[in-house]
Amino acid sequence: MQSNKFFESSIARTKITSAKVKSKELFIGYFLGPFLALLSNAIFGAYLNRYYSDVIGWTDTTRFGIFSAVIPVTSVIFVILGNLLVGRLIDRTRTSQGKARPYMLLSAPLLVIAISFLFLTPTSLSPMVQMIWIGVSYNLYYAVAFPFFYTAHSSMVGLSTRNSDDRGKLATFSNASGVAAIGIGGSILVPIFLQGFLFVSHNGVIDRVASYNNWRIMMIALCVVTFLAILLEYFFTRERITEENVKLAITEEKISMKKQIAGCISNTYWWLIIAYFLLFQFGGMVKNGSMSYYSRWMFDSVTDEGSAGVAMGALGLIGGIPTAVGMLLAWPIAHKLGKRNAVLIGMIISVIGGLVSFIDVNSIVVVSAGLILKGIGSIPAMYVTLAILSDVLDHLEAKNGFRSDGFTMSVYGAIMVGLMGLGSGVINALLTASGYDPTAAVQSDSVQGVLAFAFLGFELICYAGIILLMLFLNVEKYVEADQKKIVESQKERVLSSGGEWIDPEERLRLEEEEAEREAETLKEKKKSSKNKKN
């Protein structure tokens, strides 16, 4: 994509021209765009597995065997490979619009195609044909289309700016978009308003034909929203760090994948932050994937899909309120305590909240109380960890002399996406082994035990592991020294190539003045054009 002239043209140019991060970039590029773009994936995280099990019937062992447990797990291999490929493409790409954003734009049509195929399974054909269709469409979405978007999207905070405070704000808004997508899309919007539409039931039994047709209507809406949302994020973000070497006329060395991997895996902090994301995402995927099952079968007051949707929406809203408020509190807390300490203390509170829910797993009041406490504790983890990851990437750059965004974000993307499949596989294996029957009026004790473990227990174990990791993730103490070393390296490379060195603060001031002049010139042109028409 280095020679692709499209990204050098005015039509592909970012709408963000300021050298500093401003409100338009924050609210549109890092919240609104990503929130709407991630909405479909959040709904899939909560409902795709249930769509397959209750509408398509893939937990029916007489028709599909162990397919429901095997395909999400084996697909993780393709998801990892897909993310590594995109990460490598990002590393090898240089355009005036950055190295990650071009692939974000490319993901828009790919995701429309992939989402369509997910919900066009030919139910009138044999189970074998259906299994092949599901396997191919599942991997088209999770191993191809979504990695193009998510790896690029996840890279934006680290590539946006070196200013620590601005980076913290961007990380907060970026993480808030994902949290809002899961909370509103997967836990509130669909459960309260659409669950009865997407899972049509008569006398407590799913009408598979009507539900299948309604999911196809939902598919069209998700395709439109996702496509337009990706355009919003693309045009209202900017890769300032990628632009540095271009503006400084520094010729970048082509770093081999082997060298980049070696630079990452030799660093303890890299392993710690990757392990954190693995545990946090795995726990969340199993919890979110089992939430609709838990809401439907664990509470005595729930008797049909309508009341199950209300219960799920209530759990999502109750657990999501602290998280939503936390968007305003996360960075002040992290600024006062330090990012690592804020996450550590928060995880301890979350573990206590998880234990509270186990006092009575069949009481929506008790479970909700535990979820509120867990939500409060998880605030720093949800909002500031991308900033910690950016600190780790800067530390690696200072230590190795080159950036490792491509490989690291491909691993990050593989974790975020791949664990969704692994989580679904775990849930399906547990449901199948315990005798889950979607046509039954009541589930057995073994099924209810499995649901309690999946929705409440699994994430609790993962959070306990994160507490141990955070004790050692003290990369923040190197931030100032790392930034100084990076600037010194840039200065040395500029001077050795015969260029003129300008201090970062002065360069930022000059860029800001240039952006203001360009904005004023554009304003005058528009005013002049308007006067001519009049």
Coordinates of C-alpha atoms in Angstrom, one line a residue:
M1 CA 0.0 0.0 0.0
Q2 CA 3.1 2.3 0.1
S3 CA 2.6 3.2 -3.6
N4 CA -1.2 3.6 -3.4
K5 CA -1.8 7.1 -4.7
F6 CA -5.4 7.1 -3.3
F7 CA -4.2 7.9 0.2
E8 CA -2.1 10.7 -1.1
S9 CA -5.1 12.4 -2.7
S10 CA -7.3 15.1 -1.1
I11 CA -10.3 12.8 -0.9
A12 CA -8.6 10.5 1.6
R13 CA -7.1 13.3 3.7
T14 CA -7.9 13.4 7.5
K15 CA -10.2 16.2 8.7
I16 CA -7.9 16.7 11.7
T17 CA -5.2 19.3 10.9
S18 CA -4.3 20.5 14.4
A19 CA -0.9 19.5 15.9
K20 CA -2.6 19.2 19.3
V21 CA -5.4 16.9 20.2
K22 CA -8.7 18.9 20.3
S23 CA -12.3 18.2 21.2
K24 CA -13.5 17.3 17.6
E25 CA -10.9 14.5 17.4
L26 CA -11.7 13.3 20.9
F27 CA -15.5 13.1 20.5
I28 CA -15.9 12.1 16.9
G29 CA -12.7 10.2 16.1
Y30 CA -12.2 8.4 19.4
F31 CA -15.8 8.0 20.8
L32 CA -18.7 8.4 18.3
G33 CA -17.1 6.7 15.3
P34 CA -15.6 3.8 17.2
F35 CA -18.7 3.4 19.4
L36 CA -21.0 3.0 16.3
A37 CA -18.4 0.8 14.5
L38 CA -18.0 -1.5 17.5
L39 CA -21.8 -1.8 18.1
S40 CA -22.3 -4.7 15.7
N41 CA -19.4 -6.6 17.3
A42 CA -20.7 -6.0 20.8
I43 CA -24.1 -7.4 19.7
F44 CA -22.4 -10.4 18.2
G45 CA -20.4 -10.9 21.5
A46 CA -23.7 -11.1 23.5
Y47 CA -26.0 -12.8 20.9
L48 CA -24.2 -14.5 18.0
N49 CA -23.6 -17.6 20.0
R50 CA -27.2 -17.7 21.1
Y51 CA -28.3 -17.0 17.5
Y52 CA -26.4 -20.1 16.5
S53 CA -27.6 -22.3 19.4
D54 CA -31.3 -21.2 19.6
V55 CA -32.1 -20.1 16.0
I56 CA -29.8 -22.3 13.9
G57 CA -29.6 -25.1 16.5
W58 CA -25.9 -25.8 16.5
T59 CA -25.8 -27.2 20.1
D60 CA -28.1 -30.0 18.9
T61 CA -25.6 -32.9 19.0
T62 CA -27.9 -35.1 16.9
R63 CA -27.5 -32.6 14.0
F64 CA -24.2 -30.9 14.5
G65 CA -22.2 -33.1 16.9
I66 CA -19.5 -31.2 18.7
F67 CA -19.3 -28.6 16.0
S68 CA -20.5 -25.8 18.3
A69 CA -17.6 -26.3 20.6
V70 CA -14.9 -27.0 18.0
I71 CA -15.4 -24.3 15.4
P72 CA -15.0 -21.2 17.7
V73 CA -11.9 -22.8 19.3
T74 CA -10.2 -23.9 16.1
S75 CA -11.0 -20.6 14.4
V76 CA -8.8 -18.9 17.0
I77 CA -5.8 -20.1 14.9
F78 CA -7.1 -18.2 11.8
V79 CA -7.9 -15.2 13.9
I80 CA -4.4 -15.0 15.2
L81 CA -2.9 -15.4 11.7
G82 CA -5.3 -12.8 10.4
N83 CA -4.3 -10.3 13.1
L84 CA -0.5 -11.0 12.6
L85 CA -0.9 -10.4 8.8
V86 CA -2.7 -7.1 9.3
G87 CA 0.0 -6.0 11.9
R88 CA 2.7 -6.8 9.4
L89 CA 1.0 -4.9 6.7
I90 CA 0.7 -1.9 9.0
D91 CA 4.4 -2.1 9.8
R92 CA 5.3 -2.1 6.1
T93 CA 3.0 0.7 5.1
R94 CA 3.8 4.4 4.9
T95 CA 1.4 7.0 3.5
S96 CA 0.7 10.6 4.2
Q97 CA -2.4 9.4 6.1
G98 CA -0.4 7.1 8.4
K99 CA 0.3 3.4 8.4
A100 CA -2.8 2.1 10.3
R101 CA -5.6 4.3 9.1
P102 CA -5.6 3.1 5.5
Y103 CA -6.5 -0.4 6.7
M104 CA -9.2 1.0 8.8
L105 CA -10.8 2.5 5.7
L106 CA -10.3 -0.8 3.8
S107 CA -12.2 -2.6 6.5
A108 CA -15.5 -0.8 5.9
P109 CA -16.5 -2.7 2.8
L110 CA -15.0 -5.9 4.1
L111 CA -17.1 -5.8 7.3
V112 CA -20.3 -5.2 5.3
I113 CA -19.7 -8.4 3.3
A114 CA -18.7 -10.4 6.4
I115 CA -21.7 -9.3 8.5
S116 CA -24.0 -10.2 5.6
F117 CA -22.6 -13.7 5.3
L118 CA -23.0 -14.4 9.1
F119 CA -26.8 -14.2 8.8
L120 CA -27.4 -15.8 5.5
T121 CA -26.9 -19.4 6.6
P122 CA -29.0 -21.6 4.3
T123 CA -31.3 -23.3 6.9
S124 CA -33.1 -25.3 4.3
L125 CA -30.0 -27.3 3.4
S126 CA -28.3 -30.2 5.1
P127 CA -26.5 -29.7 8.5
M128 CA -23.2 -30.4 6.7
V129 CA -23.7 -27.5 4.3
Q130 CA -24.8 -25.3 7.2
M131 CA -21.6 -26.2 9.2
I132 CA -19.4 -25.3 6.2
W133 CA -21.2 -22.0 5.7
I134 CA -21.0 -21.1 9.4
G135 CA -17.3 -22.1 9.5
V136 CA -16.4 -20.0 6.5
S137 CA -18.6 -16.9 7.4
Y138 CA -17.4 -17.0 11.0
N139 CA -13.8 -16.8 9.9
L140 CA -14.5 -14.3 7.2
Y141 CA -15.7 -11.9 9.9
Y142 CA -13.4 -12.7 12.8
A143 CA -10.2 -13.7 11.0
V144 CA -10.3 -11.3 8.0
A145 CA -12.7 -8.4 8.1
F146 CA -12.7 -7.5 11.8
P147 CA -8.9 -7.7 12.2
F148 CA -8.4 -5.0 9.5
F149 CA -10.6 -2.7 11.5
Y150 CA -9.7 -3.6 15.0
T151 CA -5.9 -3.7 14.7
A152 CA -5.9 -0.3 13.0
H153 CA -8.4 1.1 15.5
S154 CA -6.4 -0.2 18.5
S155 CA -3.2 1.3 17.1
M156 CA -4.6 4.9 17.0
V157 CA -4.0 5.9 20.7
G158 CA -0.3 4.8 20.5
L159 CA 0.2 6.5 17.1
S160 CA -1.8 9.7 17.8
T161 CA 0.6 11.7 20.0
R162 CA 3.5 11.5 22.4
N163 CA 1.9 13.9 24.9
S164 CA 1.1 11.8 27.9
D165 CA -1.9 13.8 29.1
D166 CA -3.4 13.9 25.6
R167 CA -2.7 10.2 25.2
G168 CA -4.5 9.6 28.4
K169 CA -7.6 11.5 27.2
L170 CA -7.6 9.6 23.9
A171 CA -7.2 6.2 25.7
T172 CA -10.2 7.1 28.0
F173 CA -12.4 8.1 25.0
S174 CA -11.3 5.1 22.9
N175 CA -12.0 2.6 25.7
A176 CA -15.2 4.4 26.5
S177 CA -16.4 3.8 23.0
G178 CA -15.9 0.0 23.4
V179 CA -17.5 0.0 26.8
A180 CA -20.5 2.0 25.6
A181 CA -20.9 -0.3 22.6
I182 CA -21.0 -3.4 24.9
G183 CA -23.2 -1.7 27.5
I184 CA -25.7 -0.1 25.2
G185 CA -25.7 -2.5 22.3
G186 CA -25.1 -5.9 23.9
S187 CA -26.6 -5.3 27.3
I188 CA -29.3 -2.6 27.0
L189 CA -30.5 -1.8 23.5
V190 CA -31.1 -5.3 22.2
P191 CA -32.2 -7.0 25.5
I192 CA -34.8 -4.4 26.3
F193 CA -36.1 -3.3 22.9
L194 CA -35.2 -6.1 20.4
Q195 CA -34.8 -9.4 22.2
G196 CA -38.5 -10.4 21.6
F197 CA -38.1 -9.4 18.0
L198 CA -34.8 -11.3 17.4
F199 CA -35.8 -14.4 19.4
V200 CA -39.6 -14.8 18.7
S201 CA -41.1 -17.3 21.1
H202 CA -44.5 -18.9 21.4
N203 CA -45.4 -20.5 24.8
G204 CA -41.7 -20.2 25.8
V205 CA -40.5 -22.1 22.6
I206 CA -38.3 -20.3 20.0
D207 CA -39.9 -19.8 16.6
R208 CA -36.7 -20.4 14.5
V209 CA -38.1 -19.3 11.2
A210 CA -39.5 -16.0 12.4
S211 CA -36.3 -15.3 14.4
Y212 CA -34.1 -16.1 11.4
N213 CA -35.9 -13.6 9.2
N214 CA -35.8 -10.9 11.8
W215 CA -32.1 -11.3 12.3
R216 CA -31.7 -10.7 8.5
I217 CA -33.4 -7.3 9.0
M218 CA -31.1 -6.6 11.9
M219 CA -28.1 -7.5 9.6
I220 CA -29.0 -4.7 7.1
A221 CA -29.1 -2.1 9.8
L222 CA -25.8 -3.2 11.3
C223 CA -24.1 -3.1 7.9
V224 CA -25.2 0.5 7.2
V225 CA -24.2 1.7 10.7
T226 CA -20.8 0.0 10.7
F227 CA -19.8 1.3 7.3
L228 CA -20.7 4.9 8.1
A229 CA -19.1 4.7 11.5
I230 CA -15.7 3.5 10.2
L231 CA -15.7 6.5 7.8
L232 CA -16.2 8.8 10.8
E233 CA -13.3 7.3 12.7
Y234 CA -11.1 7.3 9.7
F235 CA -11.6 11.0 8.8
F236 CA -11.5 12.3 12.4
T237 CA -8.2 10.7 13.6
R238 CA -4.6 11.4 12.8
E239 CA -1.3 9.5 13.2
R240 CA 1.1 12.2 14.5
I241 CA 3.8 9.8 15.5
T242 CA 3.8 8.1 12.1
E243 CA 4.1 11.6 10.6
E244 CA 7.2 12.4 12.7
N245 CA 9.8 10.6 10.6
V246 CA 8.2 11.9 7.4
K247 CA 8.5 15.5 8.6
L248 CA 11.9 15.0 10.0
A249 CA 13.1 13.4 6.7
I250 CA 14.3 10.3 8.6
T251 CA 14.7 7.2 6.5
E252 CA 13.3 4.3 8.5
E253 CA 15.0 1.0 8.6
K254 CA 12.8 -1.9 7.5
I255 CA 12.5 -4.0 10.6
S256 CA 12.0 -7.7 10.0
M257 CA 9.2 -9.6 11.8
K258 CA 11.8 -11.7 13.6
K259 CA 13.6 -8.7 14.9
Q260 CA 10.4 -7.0 16.0
I261 CA 9.2 -10.2 17.8
A262 CA 12.5 -10.5 19.5
G263 CA 12.4 -6.9 20.7
C264 CA 9.0 -7.5 22.2
I265 CA 9.3 -10.9 23.8
S266 CA 12.6 -10.1 25.5
N267 CA 10.9 -7.4 27.6
T268 CA 9.0 -8.3 30.8
Y269 CA 6.6 -5.4 30.6
W270 CA 5.5 -6.5 27.2
W271 CA 4.5 -9.9 28.5
L272 CA 2.8 -8.4 31.6
I273 CA 0.6 -6.0 29.5
I274 CA -0.3 -8.7 27.0
A275 CA -1.2 -11.2 29.8
Y276 CA -3.4 -8.5 31.4
F277 CA -5.4 -8.0 28.1
L278 CA -5.6 -11.8 27.7
L279 CA -7.1 -12.3 31.2
F280 CA -9.4 -9.2 31.1
Q281 CA -10.8 -10.0 27.7
F282 CA -11.2 -13.7 28.3
G283 CA -13.1 -13.1 31.5
G284 CA -15.3 -10.5 29.8
M285 CA -16.0 -12.6 26.8
V286 CA -17.2 -15.6 28.8
K287 CA -19.3 -13.3 31.0
N288 CA -20.9 -11.4 28.2
G289 CA -21.4 -14.5 26.0
S290 CA -23.3 -16.2 28.9
M291 CA -25.3 -13.2 30.0
S292 CA -28.3 -13.8 27.8
Y293 CA -28.5 -17.5 29.0
Y294 CA -28.1 -16.4 32.6
S295 CA -30.9 -13.8 32.3
R296 CA -33.2 -16.3 30.7
W297 CA -32.8 -19.3 33.0
M298 CA -31.4 -18.2 36.4
F299 CA -34.2 -15.9 37.8
D300 CA -37.5 -17.3 38.9
S301 CA -39.4 -14.2 37.7
V302 CA -38.3 -14.7 34.1
T303 CA -40.7 -16.9 32.1
D304 CA -40.2 -15.9 28.5
E305 CA -37.9 -14.0 26.1
G306 CA -39.6 -10.7 26.8
S307 CA -39.0 -10.8 30.6
A308 CA -35.5 -12.3 30.0
G309 CA -34.7 -9.3 27.8
V310 CA -35.8 -6.9 30.6
A311 CA -33.8 -8.8 33.2
M312 CA -30.7 -8.7 30.9
G313 CA -31.2 -5.0 30.2
A314 CA -31.5 -4.3 33.9
L315 CA -28.3 -6.2 34.7
G316 CA -26.5 -4.4 31.9
L317 CA -27.8 -1.0 33.0
I318 CA -27.1 -1.5 36.7
G319 CA -23.6 -2.8 35.9
G320 CA -23.0 -0.2 33.3
I321 CA -23.9 3.0 35.3
P322 CA -20.7 2.9 37.3
T323 CA -18.7 2.3 34.2
A324 CA -20.3 5.2 32.3
V325 CA -19.7 7.6 35.3
G326 CA -16.2 6.2 35.5
M327 CA -15.4 7.8 32.1
L328 CA -15.2 11.1 33.9
L329 CA -13.3 9.8 36.9
A330 CA -10.9 7.3 35.4
W331 CA -8.1 9.7 34.3
P332 CA -8.2 12.0 37.4
I333 CA -7.9 8.8 39.5
A334 CA -5.1 7.5 37.4
H335 CA -3.3 10.9 37.4
K336 CA -3.5 11.0 41.2
L337 CA -2.6 7.3 42.0
G338 CA -0.7 6.4 38.9
K339 CA -2.2 4.2 36.1
R340 CA -0.9 0.9 37.4
N341 CA -1.9 1.6 41.1
A342 CA -5.4 2.7 40.0
V343 CA -5.9 -0.6 38.0
L344 CA -4.5 -2.7 40.9
I345 CA -6.8 -1.2 43.6
G346 CA -9.8 -1.3 41.2
M347 CA -9.3 -5.0 40.6
I348 CA -9.3 -5.8 44.3
I349 CA -12.7 -4.0 44.6
S350 CA -14.0 -6.0 41.6
V351 CA -13.0 -9.3 43.1
I352 CA -14.9 -8.4 46.3
G353 CA -17.9 -7.5 44.1
G354 CA -17.7 -10.8 42.3
L355 CA -17.8 -12.6 45.7
V356 CA -20.9 -10.6 46.7
S357 CA -22.8 -11.9 43.7
F358 CA -22.3 -15.5 44.8
I359 CA -24.2 -14.9 48.0
D360 CA -27.4 -15.8 46.0
V361 CA -26.9 -16.4 42.3
N362 CA -30.7 -16.6 41.8
S363 CA -31.5 -13.2 43.2
I364 CA -31.3 -10.3 40.7
V365 CA -30.9 -7.9 43.7
V366 CA -27.9 -9.7 45.1
V367 CA -26.3 -10.3 41.7
S368 CA -26.9 -6.6 40.7
A369 CA -25.2 -5.4 44.0
G370 CA -22.2 -7.5 43.1
L371 CA -22.1 -6.2 39.5
I372 CA -22.2 -2.6 40.7
L373 CA -19.2 -3.1 43.0
K374 CA -17.4 -5.0 40.2
G375 CA -18.2 -2.1 37.8
I376 CA -16.8 0.5 40.1
G377 CA -13.6 -1.5 40.6
S378 CA -13.1 -2.1 36.8
I379 CA -13.2 1.6 35.9
P380 CA -9.4 2.2 35.7
A381 CA -8.9 -1.1 33.9
M382 CA -11.4 -0.2 31.2
Y383 CA -10.2 3.3 30.5
V384 CA -6.5 3.7 31.2
T385 CA -4.8 0.4 30.1
L386 CA -4.4 1.5 26.5
A387 CA -2.3 4.4 27.9
I388 CA -0.2 1.8 29.8
L389 CA 0.2 -0.1 26.6
S390 CA 1.4 3.1 24.9
D391 CA 3.9 3.6 27.7
V392 CA 5.2 0.0 27.1
L393 CA 5.5 0.7 23.3
D394 CA 7.5 3.9 24.0
H395 CA 9.7 1.9 26.4
L396 CA 10.4 -0.7 23.7
E397 CA 11.2 2.1 21.2
A398 CA 13.6 3.7 23.6
K399 CA 15.2 0.4 24.4
N400 CA 15.3 -1.2 20.9
G401 CA 15.5 1.9 18.7
F402 CA 12.4 1.0 16.6
R403 CA 8.7 0.9 17.3
S404 CA 6.8 -2.3 17.6
D405 CA 3.2 -1.1 17.1
G406 CA 2.4 -3.5 14.2
F407 CA 3.3 -6.8 15.9
T408 CA 2.1 -5.7 19.4
M409 CA -1.3 -4.5 18.1
S410 CA -1.7 -7.6 16.0
V411 CA -1.2 -9.7 19.2
Y412 CA -3.6 -7.3 21.0
G413 CA -6.2 -7.6 18.2
A414 CA -5.8 -11.4 18.2
I415 CA -6.5 -11.5 21.9
M416 CA -9.5 -9.1 21.7
V417 CA -11.1 -11.0 18.7
G418 CA -9.7 -14.5 19.2
L419 CA -10.9 -14.9 22.7
M420 CA -14.4 -14.2 21.6
G421 CA -14.3 -17.4 19.7
L422 CA -12.5 -19.2 22.5
G423 CA -15.1 -17.9 25.0
S424 CA -17.9 -19.1 22.8
G425 CA -16.3 -22.5 22.6
V426 CA -16.0 -22.7 26.4
I427 CA -19.6 -21.7 26.8
N428 CA -20.8 -24.2 24.2
A429 CA -18.8 -27.0 25.6
L430 CA -20.2 -26.4 29.1
L431 CA -23.8 -26.1 27.8
T432 CA -23.5 -29.3 25.7
A433 CA -21.8 -31.2 28.6
S434 CA -24.4 -30.1 31.1
G435 CA -27.4 -31.0 28.9
Y436 CA -28.7 -27.5 27.9
D437 CA -32.0 -27.7 26.0
P438 CA -33.3 -24.3 24.6
T439 CA -36.8 -25.9 24.1
A440 CA -37.2 -26.8 27.8
A441 CA -39.3 -24.8 30.2
V442 CA -36.7 -25.1 33.0
Q443 CA -33.0 -26.0 32.9
S444 CA -31.4 -28.6 35.2
D445 CA -29.3 -27.9 38.2
S446 CA -26.1 -28.8 36.3
V447 CA -27.0 -26.2 33.6
Q448 CA -27.7 -23.6 36.2
G449 CA -24.4 -24.3 37.9
V450 CA -22.5 -23.9 34.6
L451 CA -24.3 -20.6 33.9
A452 CA -23.3 -19.3 37.4
F453 CA -19.7 -20.2 36.8
A454 CA -19.6 -18.7 33.3
F455 CA -21.4 -15.4 34.1
L456 CA -20.0 -14.8 37.6
G457 CA -17.1 -17.1 38.5
F458 CA -14.9 -17.2 35.4
E459 CA -14.3 -13.4 35.3
L460 CA -13.6 -13.4 39.0
I461 CA -10.7 -15.8 38.6
C462 CA -9.3 -13.7 35.7
Y463 CA -9.5 -10.6 37.8
A464 CA -7.6 -12.3 40.6
G465 CA -4.8 -13.1 38.1
I466 CA -4.7 -9.5 37.0
I467 CA -4.0 -8.3 40.6
L468 CA -0.9 -10.4 40.6
L469 CA 0.2 -9.0 37.2
M470 CA -0.2 -5.4 38.3
L471 CA 2.2 -5.8 41.2
F472 CA 5.0 -5.9 38.6
L473 CA 3.8 -3.6 35.8
N474 CA 5.6 -0.4 36.9
V475 CA 6.6 0.8 33.4
E476 CA 5.4 4.4 34.3
K477 CA 8.6 5.1 36.2
Y478 CA 10.5 5.1 32.8
V479 CA 8.2 7.5 30.9
E480 CA 10.2 10.7 31.2
A481 CA 13.6 8.9 30.5
D482 CA 12.1 7.0 27.6
Q483 CA 10.7 10.2 25.9
K484 CA 14.1 11.9 26.4
K485 CA 15.9 9.0 24.8
I486 CA 13.5 8.9 21.8
V487 CA 14.0 12.6 21.1
E488 CA 17.8 12.3 21.4
S489 CA 17.7 9.4 18.9
Q490 CA 15.6 11.4 16.5
K491 CA 17.9 14.3 16.8
E492 CA 21.0 12.2 16.1
R493 CA 19.3 10.6 13.0
V494 CA 18.2 14.0 11.6
L495 CA 21.7 15.6 12.0
S496 CA 23.5 12.6 10.7
S497 CA 21.4 12.7 7.5
G498 CA 22.3 16.4 7.1
G499 CA 18.9 17.7 8.2
E500 CA 17.9 20.6 10.5
W501 CA 16.8 19.7 14.0
I502 CA 13.9 21.5 15.6
D503 CA 13.0 20.9 19.2
P504 CA 9.7 19.0 19.6
E505 CA 8.0 21.9 21.5
E506 CA 9.0 24.4 18.8
R507 CA 8.0 21.9 16.0
L508 CA 4.6 21.5 17.7
R509 CA 4.2 25.3 17.9
L510 CA 5.1 25.7 14.2
E511 CA 2.7 23.0 13.2
E512 CA -0.1 24.5 15.2
E513 CA 0.5 27.9 13.5
E514 CA 0.5 26.3 10.1
A515 CA -2.8 24.4 10.9
E516 CA -4.4 27.7 12.0
R517 CA -3.2 29.5 8.8
E518 CA -4.6 26.7 6.7
A519 CA -7.9 26.8 8.5
E520 CA -8.1 30.6 8.1
T521 CA -7.3 30.3 4.4
L522 CA -10.0 27.7 3.9
K523 CA -12.5 29.9 5.8
E524 CA -11.6 32.9 3.5
K525 CA -12.1 30.7 0.4
K526 CA -15.5 29.6 1.5
K527 CA -16.5 33.1 2.4
S528 CA -15.2 34.4 -1.0
S529 CA -17.1 31.6 -2.9
K530 CA -20.3 32.4 -1.0
N531 CA -20.0 36.1 -1.9
K532 CA -19.5 35.4 -5.6
K533 CA -22.7 33.2 -5.6
N534 CA -24.6 36.1 -4.0

